PDB file of C-alpha atoms in Angstrom:
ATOM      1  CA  UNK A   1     -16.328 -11.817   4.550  1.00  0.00           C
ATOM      2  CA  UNK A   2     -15.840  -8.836   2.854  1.00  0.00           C
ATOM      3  CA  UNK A   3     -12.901  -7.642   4.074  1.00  0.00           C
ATOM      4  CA  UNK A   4     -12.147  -3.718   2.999  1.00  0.00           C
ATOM      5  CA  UNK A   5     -14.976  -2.120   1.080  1.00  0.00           C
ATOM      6  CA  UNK A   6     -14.771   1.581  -0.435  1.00  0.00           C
ATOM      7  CA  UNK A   7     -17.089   3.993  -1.348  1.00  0.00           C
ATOM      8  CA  UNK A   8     -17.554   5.456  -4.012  1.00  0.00           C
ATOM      9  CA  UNK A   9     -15.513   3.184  -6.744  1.00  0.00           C
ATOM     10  CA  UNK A  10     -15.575   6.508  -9.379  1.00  0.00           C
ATOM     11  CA  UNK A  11     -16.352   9.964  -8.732  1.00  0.00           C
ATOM     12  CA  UNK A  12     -15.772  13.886 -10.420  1.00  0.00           C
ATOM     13  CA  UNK A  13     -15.886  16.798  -8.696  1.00  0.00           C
ATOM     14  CA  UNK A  14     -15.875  20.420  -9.486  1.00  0.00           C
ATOM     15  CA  UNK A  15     -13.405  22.454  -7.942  1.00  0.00           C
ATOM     16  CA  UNK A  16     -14.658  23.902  -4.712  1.00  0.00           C
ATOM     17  CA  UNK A  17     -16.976  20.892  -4.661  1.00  0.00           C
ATOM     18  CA  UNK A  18     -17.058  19.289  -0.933  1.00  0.00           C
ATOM     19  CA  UNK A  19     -17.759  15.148  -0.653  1.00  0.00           C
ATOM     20  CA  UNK A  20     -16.895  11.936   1.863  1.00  0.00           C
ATOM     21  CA  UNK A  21     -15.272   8.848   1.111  1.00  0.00           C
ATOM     22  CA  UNK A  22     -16.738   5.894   2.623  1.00  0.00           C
ATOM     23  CA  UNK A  23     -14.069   2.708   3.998  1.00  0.00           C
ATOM     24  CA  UNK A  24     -15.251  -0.310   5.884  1.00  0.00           C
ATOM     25  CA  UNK A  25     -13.601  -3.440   7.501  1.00  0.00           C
ATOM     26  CA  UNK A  26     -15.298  -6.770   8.661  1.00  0.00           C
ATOM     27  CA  UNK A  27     -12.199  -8.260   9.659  1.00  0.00           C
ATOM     28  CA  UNK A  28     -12.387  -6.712  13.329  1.00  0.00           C
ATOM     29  CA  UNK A  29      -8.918  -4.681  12.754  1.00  0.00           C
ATOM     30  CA  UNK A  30      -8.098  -1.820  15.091  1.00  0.00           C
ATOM     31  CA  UNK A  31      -6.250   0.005  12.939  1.00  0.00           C
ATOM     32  CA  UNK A  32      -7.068   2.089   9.236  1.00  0.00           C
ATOM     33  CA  UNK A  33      -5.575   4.151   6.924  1.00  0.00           C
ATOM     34  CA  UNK A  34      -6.068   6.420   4.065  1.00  0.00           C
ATOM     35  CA  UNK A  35      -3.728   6.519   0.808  1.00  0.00           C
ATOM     36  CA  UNK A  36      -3.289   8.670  -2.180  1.00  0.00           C
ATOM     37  CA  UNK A  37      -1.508   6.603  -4.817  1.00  0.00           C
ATOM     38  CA  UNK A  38      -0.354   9.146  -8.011  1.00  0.00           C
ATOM     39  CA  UNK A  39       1.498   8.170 -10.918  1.00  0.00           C
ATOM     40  CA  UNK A  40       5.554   7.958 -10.152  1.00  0.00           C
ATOM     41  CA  UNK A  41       4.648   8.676  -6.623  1.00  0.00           C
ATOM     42  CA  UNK A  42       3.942   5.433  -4.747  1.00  0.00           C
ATOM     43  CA  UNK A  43       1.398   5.253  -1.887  1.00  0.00           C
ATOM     44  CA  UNK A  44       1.353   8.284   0.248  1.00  0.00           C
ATOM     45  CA  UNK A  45      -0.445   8.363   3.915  1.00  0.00           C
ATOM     46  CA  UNK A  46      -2.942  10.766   4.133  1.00  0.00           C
ATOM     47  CA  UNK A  47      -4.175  10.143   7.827  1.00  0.00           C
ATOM     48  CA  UNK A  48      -4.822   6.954   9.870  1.00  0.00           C
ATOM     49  CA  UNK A  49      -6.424   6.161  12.898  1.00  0.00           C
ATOM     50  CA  UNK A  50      -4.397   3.505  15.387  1.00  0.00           C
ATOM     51  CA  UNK A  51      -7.712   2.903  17.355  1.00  0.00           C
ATOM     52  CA  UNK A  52     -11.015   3.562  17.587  1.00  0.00           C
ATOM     53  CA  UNK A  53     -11.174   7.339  18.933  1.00  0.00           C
ATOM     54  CA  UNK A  54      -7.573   8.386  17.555  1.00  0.00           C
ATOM     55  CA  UNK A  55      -6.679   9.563  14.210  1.00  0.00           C
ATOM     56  CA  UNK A  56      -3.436  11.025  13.111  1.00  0.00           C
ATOM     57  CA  UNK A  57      -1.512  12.803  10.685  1.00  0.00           C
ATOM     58  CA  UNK A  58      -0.328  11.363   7.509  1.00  0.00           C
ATOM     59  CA  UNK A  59       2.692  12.527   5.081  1.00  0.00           C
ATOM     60  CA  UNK A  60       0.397  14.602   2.888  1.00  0.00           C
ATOM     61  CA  UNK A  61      -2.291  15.556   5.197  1.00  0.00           C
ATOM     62  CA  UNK A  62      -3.405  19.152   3.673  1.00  0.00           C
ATOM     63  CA  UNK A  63      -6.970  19.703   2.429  1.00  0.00           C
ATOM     64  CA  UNK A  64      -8.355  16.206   4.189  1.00  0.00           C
ATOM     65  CA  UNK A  65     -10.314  15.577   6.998  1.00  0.00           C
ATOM     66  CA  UNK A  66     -11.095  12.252   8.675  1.00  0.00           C
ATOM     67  CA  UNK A  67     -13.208  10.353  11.167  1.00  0.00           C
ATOM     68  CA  UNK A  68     -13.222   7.026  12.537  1.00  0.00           C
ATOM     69  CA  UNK A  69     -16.885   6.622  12.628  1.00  0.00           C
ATOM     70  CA  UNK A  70     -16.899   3.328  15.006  1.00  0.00           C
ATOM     71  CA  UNK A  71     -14.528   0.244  14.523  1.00  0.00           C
ATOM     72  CA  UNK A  72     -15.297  -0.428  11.357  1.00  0.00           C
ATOM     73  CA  UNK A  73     -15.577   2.705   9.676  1.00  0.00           C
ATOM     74  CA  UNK A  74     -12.919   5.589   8.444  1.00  0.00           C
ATOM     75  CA  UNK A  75     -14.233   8.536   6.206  1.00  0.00           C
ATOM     76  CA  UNK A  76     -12.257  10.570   4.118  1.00  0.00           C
ATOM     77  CA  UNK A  77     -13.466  14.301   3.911  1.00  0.00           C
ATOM     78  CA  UNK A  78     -12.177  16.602   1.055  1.00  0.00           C
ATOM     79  CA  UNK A  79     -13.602  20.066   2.606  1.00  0.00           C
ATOM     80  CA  UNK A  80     -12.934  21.568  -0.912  1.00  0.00           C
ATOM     81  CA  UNK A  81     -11.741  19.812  -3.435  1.00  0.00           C
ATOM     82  CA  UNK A  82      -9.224  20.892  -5.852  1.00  0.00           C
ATOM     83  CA  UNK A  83      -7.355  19.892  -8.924  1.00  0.00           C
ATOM     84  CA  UNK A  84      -4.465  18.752  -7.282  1.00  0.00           C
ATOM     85  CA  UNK A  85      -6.499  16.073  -5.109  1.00  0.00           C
ATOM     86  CA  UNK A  86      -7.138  14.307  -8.537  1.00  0.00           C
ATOM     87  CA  UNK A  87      -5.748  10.025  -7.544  1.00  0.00           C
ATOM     88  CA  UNK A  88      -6.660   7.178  -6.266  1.00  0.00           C
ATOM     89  CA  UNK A  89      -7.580   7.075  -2.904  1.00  0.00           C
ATOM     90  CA  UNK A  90      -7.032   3.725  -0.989  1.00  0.00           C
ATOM     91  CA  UNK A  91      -8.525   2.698   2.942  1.00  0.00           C
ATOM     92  CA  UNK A  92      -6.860  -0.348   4.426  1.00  0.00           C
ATOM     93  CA  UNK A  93      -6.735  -1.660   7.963  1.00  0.00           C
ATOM     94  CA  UNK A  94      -4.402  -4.136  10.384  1.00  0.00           C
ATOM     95  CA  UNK A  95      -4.185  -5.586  13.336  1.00  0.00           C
ATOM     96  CA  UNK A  96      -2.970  -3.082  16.077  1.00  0.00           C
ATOM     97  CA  UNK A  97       0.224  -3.532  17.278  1.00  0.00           C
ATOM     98  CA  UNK A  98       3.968  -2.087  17.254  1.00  0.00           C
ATOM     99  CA  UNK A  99       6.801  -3.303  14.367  1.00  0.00           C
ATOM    100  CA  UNK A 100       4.112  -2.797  11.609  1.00  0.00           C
ATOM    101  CA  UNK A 101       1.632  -5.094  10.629  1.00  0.00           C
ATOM    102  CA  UNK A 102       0.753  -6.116   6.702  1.00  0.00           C
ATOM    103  CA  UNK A 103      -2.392  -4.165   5.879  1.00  0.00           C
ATOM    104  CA  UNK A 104      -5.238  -5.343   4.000  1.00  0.00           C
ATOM    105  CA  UNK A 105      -6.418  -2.784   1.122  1.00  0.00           C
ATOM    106  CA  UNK A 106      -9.865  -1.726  -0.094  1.00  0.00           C
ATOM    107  CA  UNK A 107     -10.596  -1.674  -4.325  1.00  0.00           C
ATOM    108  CA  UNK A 108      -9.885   1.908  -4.418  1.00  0.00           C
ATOM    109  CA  UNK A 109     -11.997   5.041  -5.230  1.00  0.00           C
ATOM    110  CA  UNK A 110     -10.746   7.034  -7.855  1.00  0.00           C
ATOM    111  CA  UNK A 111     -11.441  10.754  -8.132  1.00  0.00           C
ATOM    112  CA  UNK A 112     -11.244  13.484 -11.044  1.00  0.00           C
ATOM    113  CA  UNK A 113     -11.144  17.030  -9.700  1.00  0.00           C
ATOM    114  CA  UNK A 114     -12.042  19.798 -13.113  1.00  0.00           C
TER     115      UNK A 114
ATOM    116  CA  UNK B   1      17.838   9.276   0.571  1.00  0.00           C
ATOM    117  CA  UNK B   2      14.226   7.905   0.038  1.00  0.00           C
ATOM    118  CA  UNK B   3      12.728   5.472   2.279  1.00  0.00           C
ATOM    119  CA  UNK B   4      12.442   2.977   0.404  1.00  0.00           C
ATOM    120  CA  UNK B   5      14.218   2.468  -2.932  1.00  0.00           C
ATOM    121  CA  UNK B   6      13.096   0.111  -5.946  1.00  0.00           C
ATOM    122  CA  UNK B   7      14.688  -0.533  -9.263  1.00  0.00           C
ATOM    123  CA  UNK B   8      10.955   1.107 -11.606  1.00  0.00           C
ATOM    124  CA  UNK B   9      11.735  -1.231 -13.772  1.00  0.00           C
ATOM    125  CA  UNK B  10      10.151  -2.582 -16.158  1.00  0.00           C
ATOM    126  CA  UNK B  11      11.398  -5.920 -16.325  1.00  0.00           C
ATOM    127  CA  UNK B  12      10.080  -7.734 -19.201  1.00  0.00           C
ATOM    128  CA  UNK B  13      11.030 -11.541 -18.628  1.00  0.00           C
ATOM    129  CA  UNK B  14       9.723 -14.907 -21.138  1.00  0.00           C
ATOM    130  CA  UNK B  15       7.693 -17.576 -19.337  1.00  0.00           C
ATOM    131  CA  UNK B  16       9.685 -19.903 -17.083  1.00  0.00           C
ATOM    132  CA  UNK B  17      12.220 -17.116 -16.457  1.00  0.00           C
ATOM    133  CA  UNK B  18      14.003 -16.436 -12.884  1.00  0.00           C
ATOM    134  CA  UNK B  19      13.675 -12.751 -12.140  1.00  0.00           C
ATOM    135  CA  UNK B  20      15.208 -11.024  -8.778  1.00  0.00           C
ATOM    136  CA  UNK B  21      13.947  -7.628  -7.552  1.00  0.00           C
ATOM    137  CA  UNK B  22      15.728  -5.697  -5.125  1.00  0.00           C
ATOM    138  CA  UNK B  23      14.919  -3.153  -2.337  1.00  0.00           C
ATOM    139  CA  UNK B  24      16.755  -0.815  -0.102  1.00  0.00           C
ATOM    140  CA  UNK B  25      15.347   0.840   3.080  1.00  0.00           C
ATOM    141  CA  UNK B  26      16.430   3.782   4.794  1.00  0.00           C
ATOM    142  CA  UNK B  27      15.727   3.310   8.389  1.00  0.00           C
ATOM    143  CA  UNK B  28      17.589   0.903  10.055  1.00  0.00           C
ATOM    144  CA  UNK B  29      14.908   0.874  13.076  1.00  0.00           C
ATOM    145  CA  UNK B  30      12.590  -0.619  10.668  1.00  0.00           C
ATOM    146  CA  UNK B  31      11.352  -4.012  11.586  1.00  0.00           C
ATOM    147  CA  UNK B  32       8.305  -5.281   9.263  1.00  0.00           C
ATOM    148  CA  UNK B  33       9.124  -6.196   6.042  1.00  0.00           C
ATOM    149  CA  UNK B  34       6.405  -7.001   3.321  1.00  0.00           C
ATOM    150  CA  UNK B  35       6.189  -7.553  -0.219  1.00  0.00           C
ATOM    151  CA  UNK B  36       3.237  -6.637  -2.035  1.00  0.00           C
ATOM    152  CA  UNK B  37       1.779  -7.166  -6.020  1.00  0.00           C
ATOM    153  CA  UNK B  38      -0.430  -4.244  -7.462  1.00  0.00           C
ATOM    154  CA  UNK B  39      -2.064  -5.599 -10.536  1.00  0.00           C
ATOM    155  CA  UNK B  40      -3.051  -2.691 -12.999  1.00  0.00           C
ATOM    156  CA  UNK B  41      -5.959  -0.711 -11.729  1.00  0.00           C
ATOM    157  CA  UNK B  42      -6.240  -2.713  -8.480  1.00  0.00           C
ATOM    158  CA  UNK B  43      -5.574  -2.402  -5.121  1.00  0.00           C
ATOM    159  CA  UNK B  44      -1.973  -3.469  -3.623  1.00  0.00           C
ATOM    160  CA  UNK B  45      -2.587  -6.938  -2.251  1.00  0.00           C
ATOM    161  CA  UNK B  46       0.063  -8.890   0.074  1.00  0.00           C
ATOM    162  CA  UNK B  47       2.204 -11.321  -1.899  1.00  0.00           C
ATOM    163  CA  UNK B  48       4.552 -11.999   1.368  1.00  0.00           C
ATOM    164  CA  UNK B  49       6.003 -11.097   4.634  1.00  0.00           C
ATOM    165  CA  UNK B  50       9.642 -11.017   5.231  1.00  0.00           C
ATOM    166  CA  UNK B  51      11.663 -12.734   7.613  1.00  0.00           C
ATOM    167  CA  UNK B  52      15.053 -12.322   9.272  1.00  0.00           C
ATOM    168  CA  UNK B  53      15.432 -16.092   8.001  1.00  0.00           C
ATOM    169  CA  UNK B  54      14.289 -15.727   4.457  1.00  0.00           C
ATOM    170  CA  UNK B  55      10.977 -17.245   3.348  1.00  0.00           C
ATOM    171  CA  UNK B  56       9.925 -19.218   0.569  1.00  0.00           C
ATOM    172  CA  UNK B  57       5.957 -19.433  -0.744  1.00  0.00           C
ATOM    173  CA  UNK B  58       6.011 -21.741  -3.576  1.00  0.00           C
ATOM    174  CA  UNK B  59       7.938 -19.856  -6.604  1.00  0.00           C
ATOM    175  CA  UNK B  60       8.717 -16.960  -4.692  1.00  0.00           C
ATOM    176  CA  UNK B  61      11.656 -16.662  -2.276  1.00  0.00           C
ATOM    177  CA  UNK B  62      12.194 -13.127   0.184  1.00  0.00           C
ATOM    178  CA  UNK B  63      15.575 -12.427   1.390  1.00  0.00           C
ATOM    179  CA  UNK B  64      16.323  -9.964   4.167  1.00  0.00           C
ATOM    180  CA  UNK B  65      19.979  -8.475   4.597  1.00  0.00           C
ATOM    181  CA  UNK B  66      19.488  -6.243   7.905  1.00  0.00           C
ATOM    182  CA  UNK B  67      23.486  -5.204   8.076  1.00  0.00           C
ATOM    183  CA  UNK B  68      22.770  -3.843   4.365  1.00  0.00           C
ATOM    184  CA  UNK B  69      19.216  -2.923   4.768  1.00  0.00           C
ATOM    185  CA  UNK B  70      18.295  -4.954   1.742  1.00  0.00           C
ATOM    186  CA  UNK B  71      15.160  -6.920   0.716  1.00  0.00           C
ATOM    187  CA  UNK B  72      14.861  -8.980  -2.161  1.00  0.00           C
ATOM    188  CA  UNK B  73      12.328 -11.433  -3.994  1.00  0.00           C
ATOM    189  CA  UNK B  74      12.806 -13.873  -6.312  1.00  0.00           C
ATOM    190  CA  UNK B  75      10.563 -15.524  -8.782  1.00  0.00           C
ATOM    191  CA  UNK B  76      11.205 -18.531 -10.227  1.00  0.00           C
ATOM    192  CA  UNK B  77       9.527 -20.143 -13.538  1.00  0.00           C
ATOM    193  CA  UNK B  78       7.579 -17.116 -14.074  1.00  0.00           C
ATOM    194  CA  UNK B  79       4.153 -17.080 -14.983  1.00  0.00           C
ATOM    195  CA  UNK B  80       1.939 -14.775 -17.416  1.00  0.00           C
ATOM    196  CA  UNK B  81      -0.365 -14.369 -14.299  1.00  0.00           C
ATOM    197  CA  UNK B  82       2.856 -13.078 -12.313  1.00  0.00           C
ATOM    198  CA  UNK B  83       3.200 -10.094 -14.137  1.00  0.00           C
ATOM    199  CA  UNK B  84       2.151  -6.879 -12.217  1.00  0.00           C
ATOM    200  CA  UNK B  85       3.930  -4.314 -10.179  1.00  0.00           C
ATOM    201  CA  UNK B  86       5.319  -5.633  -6.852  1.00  0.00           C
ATOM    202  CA  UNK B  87       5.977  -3.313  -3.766  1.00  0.00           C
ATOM    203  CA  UNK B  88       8.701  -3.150  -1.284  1.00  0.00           C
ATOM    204  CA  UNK B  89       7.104  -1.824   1.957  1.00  0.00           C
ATOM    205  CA  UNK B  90       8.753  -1.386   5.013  1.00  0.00           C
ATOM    206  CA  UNK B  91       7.380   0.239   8.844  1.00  0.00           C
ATOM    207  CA  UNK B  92       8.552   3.184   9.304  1.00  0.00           C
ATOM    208  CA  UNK B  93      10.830   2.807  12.418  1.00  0.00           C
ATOM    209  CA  UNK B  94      11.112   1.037  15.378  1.00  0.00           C
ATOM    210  CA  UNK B  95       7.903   0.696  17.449  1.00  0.00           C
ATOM    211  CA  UNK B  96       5.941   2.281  14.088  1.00  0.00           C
ATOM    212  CA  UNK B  97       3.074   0.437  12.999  1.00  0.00           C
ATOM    213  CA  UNK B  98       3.064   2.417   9.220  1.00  0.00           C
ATOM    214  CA  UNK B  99       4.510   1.315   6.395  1.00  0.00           C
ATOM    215  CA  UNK B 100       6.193   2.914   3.734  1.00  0.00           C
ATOM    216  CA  UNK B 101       5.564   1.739   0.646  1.00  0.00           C
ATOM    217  CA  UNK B 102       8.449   1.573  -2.244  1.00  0.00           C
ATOM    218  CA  UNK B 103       7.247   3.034  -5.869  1.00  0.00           C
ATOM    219  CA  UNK B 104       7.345  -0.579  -6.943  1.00  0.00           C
ATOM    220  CA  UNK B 105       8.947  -2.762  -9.627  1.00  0.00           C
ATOM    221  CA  UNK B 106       6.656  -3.699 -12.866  1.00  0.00           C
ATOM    222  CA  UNK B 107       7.157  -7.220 -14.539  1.00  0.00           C
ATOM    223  CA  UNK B 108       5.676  -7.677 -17.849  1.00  0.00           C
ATOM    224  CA  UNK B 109       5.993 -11.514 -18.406  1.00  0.00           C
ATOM    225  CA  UNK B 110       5.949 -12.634 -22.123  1.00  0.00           C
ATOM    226  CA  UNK B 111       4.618 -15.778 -23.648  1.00  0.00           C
TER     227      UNK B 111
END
C-alpha cells in the first residue's frame, strides 16, 4: 500500500518551459488536491477535484491546469512555467464527504523555475 | 484576520519538557479540526484529529475551545524525535471539505 505517490521528486525548468506533475492514490479516496507550500507561506490550494469528473478552483489557481485522470490520478499542468512557480508542490487525497476530512499527503515534488 | 493563526515559533524545549502550542481559527462554521507534524523536507503527515471532547494519543493531548475558536496541543516528556514543525489545520467552513492549513509551529527539542 502505497498510499500517495508523486511524480517527479526534483525537477528545473526554464522559464517558458511547459511540464506535468504526476499524483497517485491506492487508498480508493474520492477526493485530491494540489498544494504549493513556500517559505513563510504555509500550504496554499492550488486546485482539487471532490470526485472523479470535477475539479475546482484553489486559492492561488493562476498559471495551473489540472485533470483528474481516473480515480486515482490528479495531474498538475504548469502551461508555462515561470519564476514565481518556484516551491514545493504537494498532491494529497481523503475520503469524500462534508465537515472536512484529514488528508493523506504525497513526498512532494519540488521545482526550480531559472 | 488570517484563517488560521499559529505562534512561528521556534520553541526550543530540553528532553522531557511539557510544551503547549496554540491555534486560533477564523471561521466559526469550521468543523474539522486536525493537527499535523511536517518534519524538515517532508511531507505534512497527520499527528491527530481534534475533538469537541479533547483527545489524548499517548504524550500528546488536543484541546478544542469552540466559544473561543481555539485549538491547542500539548506534548508531554518531549522527545528528540518530536521535534519538527506541527500544523494547525482547520476546514474551511461549514459543509467544506478543505482545509486550511496554519503556517505551523517549529519545536527544536534539545538533548
Amino acid at each position: 500500500n502505497a498510499g500517495v505517490t508523486q511524480t517527479p521528486k526534483f525537477q528545473v525548468l526554464k522559464t517558458g518551459q511547459s511540464m506535468t506533475l504526476q499524483c497517485a492514490q491506492d487508498m480508493n479516496h474520492n477526493s485530491m488536491y494540489w498544494y504549493r507550500q513556500d517559505p513563510g507561506m504555509g500550504l496554499r490550494l492550488i486546485y482539487y477535484s471532490a470526485s472523479e469528473g470535477t475539479t475546482d478552483k484553489g486559492e492561488v489557481p493562476n498559471g495551473y491546469n489540472v485533470s483528474r485522470l481516473n480515480k486515482r490520478e490528479f495531474s498538475l499542468r504548469l502551461e508555462s512555467a515561470a519564476p514565481s512557480q518556484t516551491s514545493v508542490y504537494f498532491c494529497a487525497s481523503s475520503e469524500s464527504g462534508t465537515g472536512g476530512r484529514e488528508q493523506y499527503f504525497g513526498p512532494g515534488t519540488r521545482l526550480t523555475v531559472t | 484576520r488570517k484563517e488560521v493563526e499559529q505562534d512561528p515559533g521556534p520553541f526550543n524545549v530540553p528532553e522531557g519538557a511539557t510544551v503547549a502550542f496554540n491555534c486560533t481559527y477564523s471561521n466559526s462554521a469550521s468543523q474539522s479540526f486536525f493537527w499535523y507534524r511536517q518534519d524538515c523536507r517532508k511531507e505534512p503527515k497527520l499527528l491527530m484529529s481534534v475533538y469537541s471532547s479533547g483527545n489524548e494519543d499517548g504524550r500528546f493531548t488536543a484541546q478544542l475551545n469552540r466559544a473561543s475558536q481555539y485549538i491547542s496541543l500539548l506534548i508531554r516528556d518531549s522527545k528528540l524525535s518530536d521535534s519538527a514543525t506541527y500544523l494547525c489545520v482547520v476546514n474551511t467552513g461549514a459543509g467544506s471539505y478543505q482545509l486550511t492549513f496554519g503556517k505551523g509551529t517549529k519545536l527544536s527539542v534539545i538533548p
